CSV table of C-alpha atoms in Angstrom, one decimal:
chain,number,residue,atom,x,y,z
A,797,UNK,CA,0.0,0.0,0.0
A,798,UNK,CA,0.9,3.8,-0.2
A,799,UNK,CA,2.8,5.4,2.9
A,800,UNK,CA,4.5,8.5,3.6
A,801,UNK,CA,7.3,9.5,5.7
A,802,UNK,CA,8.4,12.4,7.4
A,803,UNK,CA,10.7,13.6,9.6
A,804,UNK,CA,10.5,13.5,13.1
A,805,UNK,CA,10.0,17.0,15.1
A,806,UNK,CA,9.9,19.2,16.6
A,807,UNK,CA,12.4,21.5,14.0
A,808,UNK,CA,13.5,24.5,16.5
A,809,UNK,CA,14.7,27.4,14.4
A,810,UNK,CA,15.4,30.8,15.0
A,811,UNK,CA,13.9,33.3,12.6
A,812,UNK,CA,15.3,33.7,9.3
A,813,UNK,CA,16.9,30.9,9.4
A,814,UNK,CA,16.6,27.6,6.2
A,815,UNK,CA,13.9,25.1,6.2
A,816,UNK,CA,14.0,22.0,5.2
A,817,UNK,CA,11.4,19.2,6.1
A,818,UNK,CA,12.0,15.5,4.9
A,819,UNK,CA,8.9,14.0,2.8
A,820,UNK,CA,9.1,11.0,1.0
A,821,UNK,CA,6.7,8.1,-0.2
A,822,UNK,CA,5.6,4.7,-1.3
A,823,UNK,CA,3.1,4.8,-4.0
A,824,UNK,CA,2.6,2.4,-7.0
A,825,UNK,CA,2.0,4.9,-10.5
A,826,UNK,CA,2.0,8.3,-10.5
A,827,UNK,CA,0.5,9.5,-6.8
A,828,UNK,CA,-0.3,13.6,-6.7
A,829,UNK,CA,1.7,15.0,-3.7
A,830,UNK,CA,1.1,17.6,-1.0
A,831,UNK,CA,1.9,19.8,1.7
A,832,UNK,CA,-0.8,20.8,4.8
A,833,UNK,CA,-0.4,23.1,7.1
A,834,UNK,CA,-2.1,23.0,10.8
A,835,UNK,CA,-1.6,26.5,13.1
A,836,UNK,CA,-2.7,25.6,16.4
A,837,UNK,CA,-6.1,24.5,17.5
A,838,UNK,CA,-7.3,24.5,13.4
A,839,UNK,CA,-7.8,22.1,10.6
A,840,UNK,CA,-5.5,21.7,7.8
A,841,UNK,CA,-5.2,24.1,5.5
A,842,UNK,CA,-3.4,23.0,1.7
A,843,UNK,CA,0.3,24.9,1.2
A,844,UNK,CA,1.3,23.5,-2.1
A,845,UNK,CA,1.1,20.6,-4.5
A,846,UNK,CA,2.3,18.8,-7.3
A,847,UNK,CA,0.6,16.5,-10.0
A,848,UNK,CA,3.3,14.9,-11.9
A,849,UNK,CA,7.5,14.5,-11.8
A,850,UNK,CA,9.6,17.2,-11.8
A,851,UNK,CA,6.4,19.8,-10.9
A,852,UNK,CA,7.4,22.3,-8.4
A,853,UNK,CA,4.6,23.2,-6.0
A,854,UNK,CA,4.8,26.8,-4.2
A,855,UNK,CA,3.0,29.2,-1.8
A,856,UNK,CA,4.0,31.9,0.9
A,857,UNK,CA,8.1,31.0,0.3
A,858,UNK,CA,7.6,27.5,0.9
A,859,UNK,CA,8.4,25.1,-2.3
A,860,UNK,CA,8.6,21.2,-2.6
A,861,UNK,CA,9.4,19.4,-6.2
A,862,UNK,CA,8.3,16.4,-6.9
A,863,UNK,CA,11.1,13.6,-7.4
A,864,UNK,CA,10.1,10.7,-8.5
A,865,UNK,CA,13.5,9.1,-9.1
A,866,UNK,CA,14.1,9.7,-4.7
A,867,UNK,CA,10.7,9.3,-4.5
A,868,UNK,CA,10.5,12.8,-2.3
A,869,UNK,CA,8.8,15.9,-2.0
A,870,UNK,CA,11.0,17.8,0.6
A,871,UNK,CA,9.3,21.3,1.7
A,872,UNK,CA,11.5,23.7,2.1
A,873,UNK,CA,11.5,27.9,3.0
A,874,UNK,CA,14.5,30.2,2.2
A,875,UNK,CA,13.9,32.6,5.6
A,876,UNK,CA,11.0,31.2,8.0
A,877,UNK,CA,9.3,33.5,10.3
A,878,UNK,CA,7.4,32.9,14.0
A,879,UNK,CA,4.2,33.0,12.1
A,880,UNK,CA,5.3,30.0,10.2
A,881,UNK,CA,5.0,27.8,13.2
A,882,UNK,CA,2.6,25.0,12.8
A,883,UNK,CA,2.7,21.5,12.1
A,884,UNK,CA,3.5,20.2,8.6
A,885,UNK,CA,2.2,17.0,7.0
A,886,UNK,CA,3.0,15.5,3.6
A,887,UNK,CA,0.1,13.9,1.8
A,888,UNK,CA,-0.3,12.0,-1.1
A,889,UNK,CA,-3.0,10.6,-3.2
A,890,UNK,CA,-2.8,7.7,-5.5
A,891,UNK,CA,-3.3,7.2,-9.3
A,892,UNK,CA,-6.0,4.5,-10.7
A,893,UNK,CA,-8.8,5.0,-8.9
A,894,UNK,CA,-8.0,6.1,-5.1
A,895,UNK,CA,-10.4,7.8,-2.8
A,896,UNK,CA,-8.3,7.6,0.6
A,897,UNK,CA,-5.1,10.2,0.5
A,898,UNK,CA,-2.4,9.5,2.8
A,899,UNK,CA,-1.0,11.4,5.4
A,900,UNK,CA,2.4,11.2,7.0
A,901,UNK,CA,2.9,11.8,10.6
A,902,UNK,CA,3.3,15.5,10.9
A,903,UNK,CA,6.2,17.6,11.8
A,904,UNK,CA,6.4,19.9,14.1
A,905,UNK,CA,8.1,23.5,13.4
A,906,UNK,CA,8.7,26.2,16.1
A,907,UNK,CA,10.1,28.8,15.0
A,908,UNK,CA,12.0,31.9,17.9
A,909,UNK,CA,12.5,35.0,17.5
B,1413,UNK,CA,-16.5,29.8,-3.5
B,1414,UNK,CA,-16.8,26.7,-1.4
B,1415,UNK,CA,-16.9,26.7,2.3
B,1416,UNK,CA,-17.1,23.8,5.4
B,1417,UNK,CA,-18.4,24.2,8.2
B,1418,UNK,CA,-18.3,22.0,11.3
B,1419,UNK,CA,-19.9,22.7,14.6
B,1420,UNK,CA,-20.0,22.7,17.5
B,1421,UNK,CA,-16.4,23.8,18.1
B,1422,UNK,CA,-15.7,22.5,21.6
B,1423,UNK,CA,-17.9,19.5,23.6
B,1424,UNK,CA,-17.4,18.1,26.5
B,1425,UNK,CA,-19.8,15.0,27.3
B,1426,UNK,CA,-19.5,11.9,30.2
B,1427,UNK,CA,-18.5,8.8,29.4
B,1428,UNK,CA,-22.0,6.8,28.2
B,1429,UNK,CA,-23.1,10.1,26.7
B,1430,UNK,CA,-24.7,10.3,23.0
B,1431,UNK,CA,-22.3,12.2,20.7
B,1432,UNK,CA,-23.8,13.8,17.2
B,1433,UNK,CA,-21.1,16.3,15.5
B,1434,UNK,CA,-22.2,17.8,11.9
B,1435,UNK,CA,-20.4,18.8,9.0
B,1436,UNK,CA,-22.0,20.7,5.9
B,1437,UNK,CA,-20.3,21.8,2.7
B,1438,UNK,CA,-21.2,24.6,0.6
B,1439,UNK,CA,-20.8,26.2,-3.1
B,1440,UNK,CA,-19.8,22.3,-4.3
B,1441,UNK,CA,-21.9,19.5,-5.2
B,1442,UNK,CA,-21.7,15.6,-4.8
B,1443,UNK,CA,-18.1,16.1,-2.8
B,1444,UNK,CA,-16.3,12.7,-1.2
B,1445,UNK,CA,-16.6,13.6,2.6
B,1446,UNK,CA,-13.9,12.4,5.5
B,1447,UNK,CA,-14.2,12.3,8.6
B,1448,UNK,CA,-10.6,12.6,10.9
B,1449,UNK,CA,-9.5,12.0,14.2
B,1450,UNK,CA,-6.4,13.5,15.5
B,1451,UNK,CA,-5.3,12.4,18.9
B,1452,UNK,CA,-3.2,15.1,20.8
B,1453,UNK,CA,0.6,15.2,19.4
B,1454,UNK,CA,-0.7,12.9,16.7
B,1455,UNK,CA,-1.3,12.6,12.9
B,1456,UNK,CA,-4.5,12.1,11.5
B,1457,UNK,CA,-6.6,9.1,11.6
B,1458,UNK,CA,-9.2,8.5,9.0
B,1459,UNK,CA,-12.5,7.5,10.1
B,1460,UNK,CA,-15.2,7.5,7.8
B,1461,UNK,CA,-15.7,8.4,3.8
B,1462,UNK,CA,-18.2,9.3,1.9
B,1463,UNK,CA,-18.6,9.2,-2.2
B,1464,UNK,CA,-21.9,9.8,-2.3
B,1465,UNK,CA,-25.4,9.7,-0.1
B,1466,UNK,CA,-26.5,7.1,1.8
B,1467,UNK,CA,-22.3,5.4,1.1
B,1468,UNK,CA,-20.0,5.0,4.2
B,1469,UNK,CA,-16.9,3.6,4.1
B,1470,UNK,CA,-15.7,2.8,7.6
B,1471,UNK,CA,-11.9,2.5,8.0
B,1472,UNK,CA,-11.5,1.4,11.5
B,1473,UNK,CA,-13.9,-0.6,13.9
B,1474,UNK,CA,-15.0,1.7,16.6
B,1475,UNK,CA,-18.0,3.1,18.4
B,1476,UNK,CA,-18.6,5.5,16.1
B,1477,UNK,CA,-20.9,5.6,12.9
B,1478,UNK,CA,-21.1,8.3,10.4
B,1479,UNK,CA,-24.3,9.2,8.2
B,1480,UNK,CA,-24.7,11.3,4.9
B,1481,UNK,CA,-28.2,12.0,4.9
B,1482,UNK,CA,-28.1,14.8,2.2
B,1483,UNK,CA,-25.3,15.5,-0.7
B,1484,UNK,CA,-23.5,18.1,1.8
B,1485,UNK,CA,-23.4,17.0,4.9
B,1486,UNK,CA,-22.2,14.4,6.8
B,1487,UNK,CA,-22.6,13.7,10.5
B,1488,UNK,CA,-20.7,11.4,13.0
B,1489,UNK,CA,-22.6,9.5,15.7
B,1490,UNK,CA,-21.9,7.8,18.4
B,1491,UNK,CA,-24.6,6.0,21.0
B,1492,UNK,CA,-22.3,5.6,24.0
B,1493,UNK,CA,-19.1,7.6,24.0
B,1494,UNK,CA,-15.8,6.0,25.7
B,1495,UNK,CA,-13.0,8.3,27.2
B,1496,UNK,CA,-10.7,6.8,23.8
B,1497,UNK,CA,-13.0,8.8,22.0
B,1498,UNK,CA,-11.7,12.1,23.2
B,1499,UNK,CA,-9.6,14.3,20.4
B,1500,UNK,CA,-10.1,16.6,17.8
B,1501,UNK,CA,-12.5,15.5,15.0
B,1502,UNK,CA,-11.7,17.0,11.6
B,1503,UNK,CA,-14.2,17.1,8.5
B,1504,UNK,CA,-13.0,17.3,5.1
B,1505,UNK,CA,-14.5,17.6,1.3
B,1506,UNK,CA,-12.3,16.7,-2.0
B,1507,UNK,CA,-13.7,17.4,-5.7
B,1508,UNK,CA,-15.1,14.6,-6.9
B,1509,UNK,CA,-13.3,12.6,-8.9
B,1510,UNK,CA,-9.5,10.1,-7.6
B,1511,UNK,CA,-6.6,11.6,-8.5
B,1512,UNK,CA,-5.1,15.4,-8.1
B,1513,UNK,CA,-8.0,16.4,-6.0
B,1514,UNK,CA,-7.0,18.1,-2.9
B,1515,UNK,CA,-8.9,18.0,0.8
B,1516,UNK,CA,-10.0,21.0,2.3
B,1517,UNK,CA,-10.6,20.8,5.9
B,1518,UNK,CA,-13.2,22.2,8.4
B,1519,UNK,CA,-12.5,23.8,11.7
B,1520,UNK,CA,-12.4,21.1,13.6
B,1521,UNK,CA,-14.5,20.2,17.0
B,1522,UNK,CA,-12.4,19.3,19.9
B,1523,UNK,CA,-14.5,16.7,21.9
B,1524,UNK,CA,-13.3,15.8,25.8
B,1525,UNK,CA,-14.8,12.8,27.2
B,1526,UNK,CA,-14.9,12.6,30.9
């Protein structure tokens, strides 16, 4: 079956500083791939995504490219800021006929001043 | 432009106690519906999808039970509510349609059982 994995948190960083979160997956065919954001006590809202290899997904400075020769979709943010901290999960949903996505396990960024 | 909608937002109910939490969808028609639970510190556990009225797929045995009575809304149910049921419950639409479709989630309800 599909899976995803991430990177275990929490990722401390102090403002300004690189991001990089680990995504990557097990899918058969040509999944679509995501990134979700969750700020605290609300539901998950989409950041970017990518339909096919080699797409770059990007929103608010964050970017991810699909790779499907690591099989990876690694989110990453040139300067992060404290309003960037949230959790972070990957998501993917599979080609030929799949209703269920699935979600990796979060990661959890904090970001000081 | 589409909007969900979950309520209510917080509930706390005894152990034993019935549970009903509602989910409606607007500006879409004939969405797949999700219901999620999310555990504190924890990813997301899927529960219950819909493709259409009247179809539920269950993905996990429980307590719960989830209904779709009309095209935009979907309720979860529960009879007799067990302290395990405590978390934050999560509703979700897609486009209808498998691949390249993204979620959009609701709010959320955050439901303590004690």
């Amino acid at each position: 079956g599909n899976s995803v994995t991430q990177m275990e948190g929490p990722v401390t960083l102090s403002e300004e500083a690189f991001l990089t979160i680990n995504c990557t997956y097990t899918a058969t065919g040509y999944p679509s791939l995501f990134w979700y954001v969750q700020y605290p006590g609300e539901g998950l809202q989409l950041l970017l995504k990518a339909t096919k290899a080699d797409d770059k997904g990007s929103n608010k400075g964050f970017e991810a490219t699909y790779r499907k020769e690591t099989t990876s979709f690694h989110l990453e943010k040139g300067s992060v800021q404290v309003s960037d901290s949230a959790v972070y999960f990957c998501a993917l949903r599979g080609s030929g006929g799949s209703y269920i996505p699935t979600f990796g396990r979060g990661t959890s960024l904090i970001v000081h001043p | 432009s589409q909007t969900i909608h979950q309520w209510p937002a917080t509930l706390v109910q005894p152990v034993g106690s019935p549970l009903s939490l509602e989910c409606t969808v607007e500006g879409t028609s004939n969405p797949n519906l999700y219901w999620y639970r999310q555990a504190a510190g924890r990813g997301l556990q899927l529960l219950f999808y819909s493709v259409g009225i009247g179809q539920i797929s269950s993905e996990v045995p429980q307590n719960l039970s989830a209904s779709r009575p009309q095209d935009r809304q979907f309720i979860l149910s529960s009879k007799k509510l067990l302290l395990s049921d405590s978390g934050f419950y999560l509703c979700a639409w897609s486009a209808t349609g498998t691949s390249g479709y993204e979620q959009y989630f609701g709010p959320g309800t955050r439901l303590t059982v004690t």
